Amino acid sequence: MMDSEACNKRSPIITSSNQDISPHITDVGGIKHYLCGCGAAFSTVAITFPIQKVLFRQQLYGIKIKDAVLQLRRDGFQNLYRGSLPPLMQKTTSLALMFGLYGDLSYFLRKHIHSPDVATRSMAALLAGATEAVFTPLERVQTLLQDHKHHDKFTNTYQAFKALKCHGIGEYYRGLIPVLFRNGFSNVLFFGLRGPIKEHLPTATTYSTHLVNDFICGGLLGAMLGILSFPINVVKARMQSQIGGEFQSFPKVFKIIWLERDRKLTNLFRGAHLNYHRSLISWGIINATYEFLLKVI
């Protein structure tokens, strides 16, 4: 990422070889980063939710993409966006926190703790990811609403939340451990590699080429992180599809899935191909939209 001195000079035509990427995010906090993260999340959920739903069915049942699409066709178009409200709420709040808290925490830590910049940014990213996990209940309900086995139990987000209430507050946070690990791991890599990747792209000279570079940068990172965190999300989906009963540990659930899928990585990563393309598109949209909003707000 750029230093503040180089980043504060903006013009419609960019002639510097440095790439402009979230210039103020580690220099000062503020509500602007929260708003831009929220707007970026809304855009990507609206566009990519159907893809995510196909992917979810593959993760949960270990089926092929054709079978997952057939399941959605049988469910009907009226159910295509069933379960979209929780991810919309979860994504807008989590991305607002991801970008906003990263900016605030980076500024705070750099001001009060004398440590290498990479350590400060990594800690800020890790803490921001942990804070995002507060919204695990939204991700939990999204899982239940997307699973066709629960279609006859509740029809909307409110009913799903109500169905979990009788099992206690802990039921809302089933799958918290994989969520924490995934968020922290992904945030550290995303914010750590975002600047360096863009620096190696062709130099942008206009806002439109910056937009393209931001999309490519976010897309490449999203695709990579989507593959790396895919097994974590497979386990999370299984854990969160359960209502009531024993709270099984991450290793135990992973072992069950591993045995069910004949101890084959290809079966464990079923859906990873679609996830790669979904992450490429969604994180490209997120990063490009975030950077665009950061310039116009």
mmCIF file of C-alpha atoms in Angstrom:
data_model
loop_
_atom_site.group_PDB
_atom_site.id
_atom_site.type_symbol
_atom_site.label_atom_id
_atom_site.label_comp_id
_atom_site.label_asym_id
_atom_site.label_seq_id
_atom_site.Cartn_x
_atom_site.Cartn_y
_atom_site.Cartn_z
ATOM 1 C CA MET A 1 0.000 0.000 0.000
ATOM 2 C CA MET A 2 1.121 3.530 -0.612
ATOM 3 C CA ASP A 3 2.551 5.937 1.931
ATOM 4 C CA SER A 4 0.328 8.860 2.821
ATOM 5 C CA GLU A 5 2.625 11.422 1.240
ATOM 6 C CA ALA A 6 2.384 9.753 -2.173
ATOM 7 C CA CYS A 7 -1.292 9.006 -1.885
ATOM 8 C CA ASN A 8 -2.739 12.349 -0.980
ATOM 9 C CA LYS A 9 -2.002 13.782 -4.437
ATOM 10 C CA ARG A 10 -4.885 12.850 -6.706
ATOM 11 C CA SER A 11 -5.912 13.946 -10.166
ATOM 12 C CA PRO A 12 -8.149 12.496 -12.895
ATOM 13 C CA ILE A 13 -5.008 11.417 -14.769
ATOM 14 C CA ILE A 14 -2.577 9.389 -12.703
ATOM 15 C CA THR A 15 0.978 9.503 -13.932
ATOM 16 C CA SER A 16 2.774 7.995 -10.938
ATOM 17 C CA SER A 17 3.983 4.416 -11.197
ATOM 18 C CA ASN A 18 2.529 3.743 -7.774
ATOM 19 C CA GLN A 19 -0.918 2.209 -7.706
ATOM 20 C CA ASP A 20 -3.652 4.046 -5.826
ATOM 21 C CA ILE A 21 -5.319 1.609 -3.439
ATOM 22 C CA SER A 22 -7.216 2.736 -0.342
ATOM 23 C CA PRO A 23 -4.681 5.497 0.293
ATOM 24 C CA HIS A 24 -6.030 6.676 3.620
ATOM 25 C CA ILE A 25 -7.042 3.339 5.063
ATOM 26 C CA THR A 26 -3.999 3.051 7.308
ATOM 27 C CA ASP A 27 -3.477 6.752 7.833
ATOM 28 C CA VAL A 28 -6.728 7.785 9.454
ATOM 29 C CA GLY A 29 -9.992 6.181 10.460
ATOM 30 C CA GLY A 30 -13.470 7.460 9.758
ATOM 31 C CA ILE A 31 -17.020 6.555 8.799
ATOM 32 C CA LYS A 32 -16.204 6.788 5.083
ATOM 33 C CA HIS A 33 -14.549 3.360 5.020
ATOM 34 C CA TYR A 34 -17.565 1.803 6.762
ATOM 35 C CA LEU A 35 -19.973 3.281 4.205
ATOM 36 C CA CYS A 36 -17.841 2.190 1.249
ATOM 37 C CA GLY A 37 -17.585 -1.353 2.624
ATOM 38 C CA CYS A 38 -21.356 -1.477 3.058
ATOM 39 C CA GLY A 39 -21.984 -0.334 -0.513
ATOM 40 C CA ALA A 40 -19.496 -2.835 -1.914
ATOM 41 C CA ALA A 41 -21.200 -5.667 -0.031
ATOM 42 C CA PHE A 42 -24.664 -4.783 -1.314
ATOM 43 C CA SER A 43 -23.467 -4.879 -4.919
ATOM 44 C CA THR A 44 -21.785 -8.266 -4.703
ATOM 45 C CA VAL A 45 -24.630 -10.026 -2.832
ATOM 46 C CA ALA A 46 -27.217 -8.840 -5.341
ATOM 47 C CA ILE A 47 -25.153 -10.145 -8.257
ATOM 48 C CA THR A 48 -23.637 -13.373 -6.948
ATOM 49 C CA PHE A 49 -26.242 -14.862 -4.566
ATOM 50 C CA PRO A 50 -27.578 -17.489 -7.037
ATOM 51 C CA ILE A 51 -24.015 -18.719 -7.627
ATOM 52 C CA GLN A 52 -23.430 -18.881 -3.882
ATOM 53 C CA LYS A 53 -26.579 -20.948 -3.462
ATOM 54 C CA VAL A 54 -25.430 -23.554 -5.988
ATOM 55 C CA LEU A 55 -22.046 -23.650 -4.265
ATOM 56 C CA PHE A 56 -23.648 -24.080 -0.841
ATOM 57 C CA ARG A 57 -25.580 -27.139 -1.996
ATOM 58 C CA GLN A 58 -22.344 -28.651 -3.308
ATOM 59 C CA GLN A 59 -20.535 -27.963 -0.045
ATOM 60 C CA LEU A 60 -23.325 -29.375 2.100
ATOM 61 C CA TYR A 61 -24.155 -32.524 0.106
ATOM 62 C CA GLY A 62 -20.973 -33.123 -1.887
ATOM 63 C CA ILE A 63 -22.939 -33.224 -5.143
ATOM 64 C CA LYS A 64 -21.969 -32.166 -8.657
ATOM 65 C CA ILE A 65 -22.815 -28.725 -9.997
ATOM 66 C CA LYS A 66 -25.444 -30.165 -12.358
ATOM 67 C CA ASP A 67 -27.264 -31.836 -9.458
ATOM 68 C CA ALA A 68 -27.094 -28.654 -7.376
ATOM 69 C CA VAL A 69 -28.611 -26.624 -10.225
ATOM 70 C CA LEU A 70 -31.347 -29.247 -10.648
ATOM 71 C CA GLN A 71 -32.158 -28.943 -6.935
ATOM 72 C CA LEU A 72 -32.629 -25.192 -7.344
ATOM 73 C CA ARG A 73 -34.775 -25.694 -10.434
ATOM 74 C CA ARG A 74 -37.022 -28.056 -8.488
ATOM 75 C CA ASP A 75 -37.229 -25.513 -5.668
ATOM 76 C CA GLY A 76 -38.589 -22.966 -8.166
ATOM 77 C CA PHE A 77 -37.643 -19.396 -9.056
ATOM 78 C CA GLN A 78 -39.607 -18.068 -6.070
ATOM 79 C CA ASN A 79 -37.057 -19.752 -3.801
ATOM 80 C CA LEU A 80 -33.962 -18.658 -5.738
ATOM 81 C CA TYR A 81 -33.328 -15.670 -3.475
ATOM 82 C CA ARG A 82 -34.662 -17.445 -0.396
ATOM 83 C CA GLY A 83 -32.112 -16.809 2.326
ATOM 84 C CA SER A 84 -30.691 -13.681 0.678
ATOM 85 C CA LEU A 85 -31.669 -11.293 3.490
ATOM 86 C CA PRO A 86 -29.273 -12.778 6.084
ATOM 87 C CA PRO A 87 -26.219 -12.642 3.769
ATOM 88 C CA LEU A 88 -27.214 -9.139 2.683
ATOM 89 C CA MET A 89 -27.372 -8.049 6.328
ATOM 90 C CA GLN A 90 -24.312 -10.066 7.267
ATOM 91 C CA LYS A 91 -22.205 -8.998 4.286
ATOM 92 C CA THR A 92 -23.007 -5.310 4.533
ATOM 93 C CA THR A 93 -22.232 -5.213 8.249
ATOM 94 C CA SER A 94 -19.181 -7.498 8.071
ATOM 95 C CA LEU A 95 -17.570 -5.674 5.138
ATOM 96 C CA ALA A 96 -18.317 -2.328 6.747
ATOM 97 C CA LEU A 97 -16.486 -3.606 9.825
ATOM 98 C CA MET A 98 -13.751 -5.275 7.792
ATOM 99 C CA PHE A 99 -12.727 -2.108 5.971
ATOM 100 C CA GLY A 100 -13.740 0.390 8.665
ATOM 101 C CA LEU A 101 -12.185 -1.358 11.645
ATOM 102 C CA TYR A 102 -9.059 -2.193 9.676
ATOM 103 C CA GLY A 103 -8.604 1.509 9.002
ATOM 104 C CA ASP A 104 -9.377 2.555 12.585
ATOM 105 C CA LEU A 105 -7.296 -0.191 14.212
ATOM 106 C CA SER A 106 -4.342 0.350 11.879
ATOM 107 C CA TYR A 107 -4.348 4.043 12.732
ATOM 108 C CA PHE A 108 -4.672 3.350 16.470
ATOM 109 C CA LEU A 109 -1.988 0.649 16.593
ATOM 110 C CA ARG A 110 0.490 2.612 14.497
ATOM 111 C CA LYS A 111 -0.009 5.600 16.785
ATOM 112 C CA HIS A 112 0.365 3.767 20.102
ATOM 113 C CA ILE A 113 2.463 0.662 19.396
ATOM 114 C CA HIS A 114 5.981 0.773 18.041
ATOM 115 C CA SER A 115 6.307 -2.338 15.894
ATOM 116 C CA PRO A 116 7.028 -3.195 12.246
ATOM 117 C CA ASP A 117 4.322 -1.927 9.901
ATOM 118 C CA VAL A 118 3.547 -5.413 8.598
ATOM 119 C CA ALA A 119 2.928 -6.647 12.166
ATOM 120 C CA THR A 120 0.661 -3.691 12.939
ATOM 121 C CA ARG A 121 -1.409 -4.188 9.795
ATOM 122 C CA SER A 122 -1.642 -7.936 10.344
ATOM 123 C CA MET A 123 -2.881 -7.423 13.900
ATOM 124 C CA ALA A 124 -5.441 -4.855 12.721
ATOM 125 C CA ALA A 125 -6.684 -7.264 10.036
ATOM 126 C CA LEU A 126 -6.879 -10.143 12.535
ATOM 127 C CA LEU A 127 -8.842 -8.098 15.079
ATOM 128 C CA ALA A 128 -11.196 -6.789 12.392
ATOM 129 C CA GLY A 129 -11.859 -10.370 11.254
ATOM 130 C CA ALA A 130 -12.565 -11.499 14.816
ATOM 131 C CA THR A 131 -15.028 -8.634 15.287
ATOM 132 C CA GLU A 132 -16.880 -9.633 12.106
ATOM 133 C CA ALA A 133 -17.633 -12.994 13.755
ATOM 134 C CA VAL A 134 -20.165 -11.187 15.975
ATOM 135 C CA PHE A 135 -22.534 -11.543 13.026
ATOM 136 C CA THR A 136 -22.209 -15.335 12.842
ATOM 137 C CA PRO A 137 -25.969 -15.729 13.613
ATOM 138 C CA LEU A 138 -26.778 -14.168 10.233
ATOM 139 C CA GLU A 139 -24.489 -16.622 8.463
ATOM 140 C CA ARG A 140 -26.002 -19.421 10.546
ATOM 141 C CA VAL A 141 -29.556 -18.556 9.505
ATOM 142 C CA GLN A 142 -28.480 -18.181 5.879
ATOM 143 C CA THR A 143 -27.220 -21.773 5.995
ATOM 144 C CA LEU A 144 -30.534 -23.059 7.343
ATOM 145 C CA LEU A 145 -32.600 -21.149 4.792
ATOM 146 C CA GLN A 146 -30.523 -22.408 1.868
ATOM 147 C CA ASP A 147 -30.743 -26.052 2.943
ATOM 148 C CA HIS A 148 -33.812 -27.581 1.284
ATOM 149 C CA LYS A 149 -34.174 -30.020 4.220
ATOM 150 C CA HIS A 150 -35.427 -27.105 6.312
ATOM 151 C CA HIS A 151 -37.866 -25.641 3.769
ATOM 152 C CA ASP A 152 -40.843 -27.094 5.611
ATOM 153 C CA LYS A 153 -39.734 -25.770 9.024
ATOM 154 C CA PHE A 154 -39.580 -22.042 8.302
ATOM 155 C CA THR A 155 -40.071 -19.771 5.322
ATOM 156 C CA ASN A 156 -38.197 -16.588 6.237
ATOM 157 C CA THR A 157 -35.386 -15.123 8.297
ATOM 158 C CA TYR A 158 -37.559 -14.217 11.290
ATOM 159 C CA GLN A 159 -38.944 -17.749 11.581
ATOM 160 C CA ALA A 160 -35.463 -19.238 11.354
ATOM 161 C CA PHE A 161 -34.186 -17.001 14.146
ATOM 162 C CA LYS A 162 -37.244 -17.891 16.235
ATOM 163 C CA ALA A 163 -36.713 -21.619 15.655
ATOM 164 C CA LEU A 164 -33.214 -21.380 17.146
ATOM 165 C CA LYS A 165 -34.291 -19.393 20.208
ATOM 166 C CA CYS A 166 -35.517 -22.392 22.200
ATOM 167 C CA HIS A 167 -32.061 -23.993 21.930
ATOM 168 C CA GLY A 168 -30.296 -21.092 23.655
ATOM 169 C CA ILE A 169 -27.949 -18.298 22.562
ATOM 170 C CA GLY A 170 -25.161 -20.760 21.778
ATOM 171 C CA GLU A 171 -27.215 -22.232 18.942
ATOM 172 C CA TYR A 172 -26.934 -18.963 17.037
ATOM 173 C CA TYR A 173 -23.153 -19.262 17.167
ATOM 174 C CA ARG A 174 -22.809 -22.848 16.021
ATOM 175 C CA GLY A 175 -19.791 -22.958 13.715
ATOM 176 C CA LEU A 176 -18.106 -19.957 15.369
ATOM 177 C CA ILE A 177 -14.610 -21.496 15.441
ATOM 178 C CA PRO A 178 -14.304 -22.017 11.656
ATOM 179 C CA VAL A 179 -15.776 -18.548 11.119
ATOM 180 C CA LEU A 180 -13.140 -16.968 13.390
ATOM 181 C CA PHE A 181 -10.299 -18.850 11.766
ATOM 182 C CA ARG A 182 -11.507 -18.127 8.227
ATOM 183 C CA ASN A 183 -12.088 -14.411 8.880
ATOM 184 C CA GLY A 184 -8.748 -13.794 10.562
ATOM 185 C CA PHE A 185 -6.729 -15.817 8.060
ATOM 186 C CA SER A 186 -8.447 -14.218 5.050
ATOM 187 C CA ASN A 187 -8.225 -10.647 6.347
ATOM 188 C CA VAL A 188 -4.505 -10.855 7.053
ATOM 189 C CA LEU A 189 -3.774 -12.124 3.544
ATOM 190 C CA PHE A 190 -6.248 -9.795 1.825
ATOM 191 C CA PHE A 191 -4.948 -6.575 3.350
ATOM 192 C CA GLY A 192 -1.358 -7.777 3.314
ATOM 193 C CA LEU A 193 -1.284 -8.715 -0.388
ATOM 194 C CA ARG A 194 -3.771 -6.214 -1.810
ATOM 195 C CA GLY A 195 -1.272 -3.403 -2.299
ATOM 196 C CA PRO A 196 1.666 -5.498 -3.581
ATOM 197 C CA ILE A 197 -0.526 -7.265 -6.159
ATOM 198 C CA LYS A 198 -1.822 -3.988 -7.561
ATOM 199 C CA GLU A 199 1.712 -2.618 -7.708
ATOM 200 C CA HIS A 200 2.596 -5.416 -10.143
ATOM 201 C CA LEU A 201 -0.332 -4.709 -12.471
ATOM 202 C CA PRO A 202 0.095 -2.353 -15.461
ATOM 203 C CA THR A 203 0.211 1.247 -14.276
ATOM 204 C CA ALA A 204 -3.235 2.855 -14.225
ATOM 205 C CA THR A 205 -3.416 6.322 -15.759
ATOM 206 C CA THR A 206 -7.159 7.027 -15.495
ATOM 207 C CA TYR A 207 -9.934 6.287 -13.033
ATOM 208 C CA SER A 208 -11.401 3.692 -15.406
ATOM 209 C CA THR A 209 -8.137 1.768 -15.603
ATOM 210 C CA HIS A 210 -7.831 2.022 -11.822
ATOM 211 C CA LEU A 211 -11.288 0.432 -11.637
ATOM 212 C CA VAL A 212 -10.155 -2.449 -13.844
ATOM 213 C CA ASN A 213 -7.001 -2.937 -11.790
ATOM 214 C CA ASP A 214 -8.995 -2.874 -8.557
ATOM 215 C CA PHE A 215 -11.321 -5.541 -9.953
ATOM 216 C CA ILE A 216 -8.404 -7.737 -11.047
ATOM 217 C CA CYS A 217 -6.592 -7.273 -7.737
ATOM 218 C CA GLY A 218 -9.641 -8.093 -5.614
ATOM 219 C CA GLY A 219 -10.673 -10.936 -7.895
ATOM 220 C CA LEU A 220 -7.280 -12.658 -7.811
ATOM 221 C CA LEU A 221 -7.093 -12.370 -4.034
ATOM 222 C CA GLY A 222 -10.670 -13.537 -3.563
ATOM 223 C CA ALA A 223 -10.166 -16.555 -5.809
ATOM 224 C CA MET A 224 -6.984 -17.547 -3.987
ATOM 225 C CA LEU A 225 -8.506 -17.118 -0.534
ATOM 226 C CA GLY A 226 -11.649 -18.934 -1.642
ATOM 227 C CA ILE A 227 -9.608 -22.021 -2.533
ATOM 228 C CA LEU A 228 -7.479 -21.880 0.621
ATOM 229 C CA SER A 229 -10.488 -21.506 2.937
ATOM 230 C CA PHE A 230 -12.772 -23.906 1.051
ATOM 231 C CA PRO A 231 -12.367 -26.898 3.431
ATOM 232 C CA ILE A 232 -13.087 -24.574 6.366
ATOM 233 C CA ASN A 233 -16.357 -23.499 4.756
ATOM 234 C CA VAL A 234 -17.307 -27.120 4.020
ATOM 235 C CA VAL A 235 -16.999 -27.943 7.720
ATOM 236 C CA LYS A 236 -18.783 -24.715 8.700
ATOM 237 C CA ALA A 237 -21.720 -25.505 6.398
ATOM 238 C CA ARG A 238 -22.112 -28.964 7.950
ATOM 239 C CA MET A 239 -21.921 -27.611 11.490
ATOM 240 C CA GLN A 240 -24.405 -24.819 10.829
ATOM 241 C CA SER A 241 -26.928 -27.017 9.003
ATOM 242 C CA GLN A 242 -27.674 -28.800 12.287
ATOM 243 C CA ILE A 243 -30.350 -27.609 14.720
ATOM 244 C CA GLY A 244 -30.004 -28.793 18.303
ATOM 245 C CA GLY A 245 -27.992 -31.736 19.534
ATOM 246 C CA GLU A 246 -24.298 -32.023 20.311
ATOM 247 C CA PHE A 247 -21.894 -29.205 19.506
ATOM 248 C CA GLN A 248 -19.215 -31.149 17.683
ATOM 249 C CA SER A 249 -15.662 -29.838 17.384
ATOM 250 C CA PHE A 250 -14.109 -28.741 14.110
ATOM 251 C CA PRO A 251 -11.743 -31.776 13.934
ATOM 252 C CA LYS A 252 -14.596 -34.197 14.615
ATOM 253 C CA VAL A 253 -16.860 -32.757 11.912
ATOM 254 C CA PHE A 254 -13.953 -32.642 9.466
ATOM 255 C CA LYS A 255 -13.219 -36.318 10.123
ATOM 256 C CA ILE A 256 -16.881 -37.268 9.547
ATOM 257 C CA ILE A 257 -16.939 -35.410 6.218
ATOM 258 C CA TRP A 258 -13.565 -36.861 5.208
ATOM 259 C CA LEU A 259 -14.806 -40.409 5.807
ATOM 260 C CA GLU A 260 -18.156 -39.758 4.091
ATOM 261 C CA ARG A 261 -16.333 -38.566 1.007
ATOM 262 C CA ASP A 262 -14.086 -41.624 0.762
ATOM 263 C CA ARG A 263 -10.952 -39.837 2.009
ATOM 264 C CA LYS A 264 -10.551 -38.072 -1.353
ATOM 265 C CA LEU A 265 -9.513 -34.447 -1.714
ATOM 266 C CA THR A 266 -11.450 -34.211 -4.967
ATOM 267 C CA ASN A 267 -14.649 -35.016 -3.075
ATOM 268 C CA LEU A 268 -13.774 -32.636 -0.240
ATOM 269 C CA PHE A 269 -13.190 -29.837 -2.743
ATOM 270 C CA ARG A 270 -16.380 -30.522 -4.686
ATOM 271 C CA GLY A 271 -17.729 -27.088 -5.510
ATOM 272 C CA ALA A 272 -14.291 -25.450 -5.316
ATOM 273 C CA HIS A 273 -14.283 -24.757 -9.062
ATOM 274 C CA LEU A 274 -17.517 -22.794 -8.829
ATOM 275 C CA ASN A 275 -16.319 -21.150 -5.616
ATOM 276 C CA TYR A 276 -13.174 -20.004 -7.435
ATOM 277 C CA HIS A 277 -15.196 -18.209 -10.103
ATOM 278 C CA ARG A 278 -17.738 -16.852 -7.604
ATOM 279 C CA SER A 279 -14.944 -15.473 -5.408
ATOM 280 C CA LEU A 280 -13.174 -14.044 -8.446
ATOM 281 C CA ILE A 281 -16.308 -12.148 -9.441
ATOM 282 C CA SER A 282 -17.567 -11.170 -5.977
ATOM 283 C CA TRP A 283 -14.251 -9.940 -4.576
ATOM 284 C CA GLY A 284 -13.485 -8.191 -7.839
ATOM 285 C CA ILE A 285 -16.803 -6.350 -7.458
ATOM 286 C CA ILE A 286 -16.159 -5.679 -3.753
ATOM 287 C CA ASN A 287 -12.700 -4.246 -4.254
ATOM 288 C CA ALA A 288 -13.580 -2.206 -7.353
ATOM 289 C CA THR A 289 -16.811 -0.862 -5.816
ATOM 290 C CA TYR A 290 -15.075 -0.042 -2.536
ATOM 291 C CA GLU A 291 -12.297 1.876 -4.275
ATOM 292 C CA PHE A 292 -14.788 3.656 -6.538
ATOM 293 C CA LEU A 293 -16.987 4.728 -3.615
ATOM 294 C CA LEU A 294 -13.907 5.809 -1.680
ATOM 295 C CA LYS A 295 -13.157 8.299 -4.462
ATOM 296 C CA VAL A 296 -16.680 9.679 -4.953
ATOM 297 C CA ILE A 297 -18.028 9.886 -1.389
#
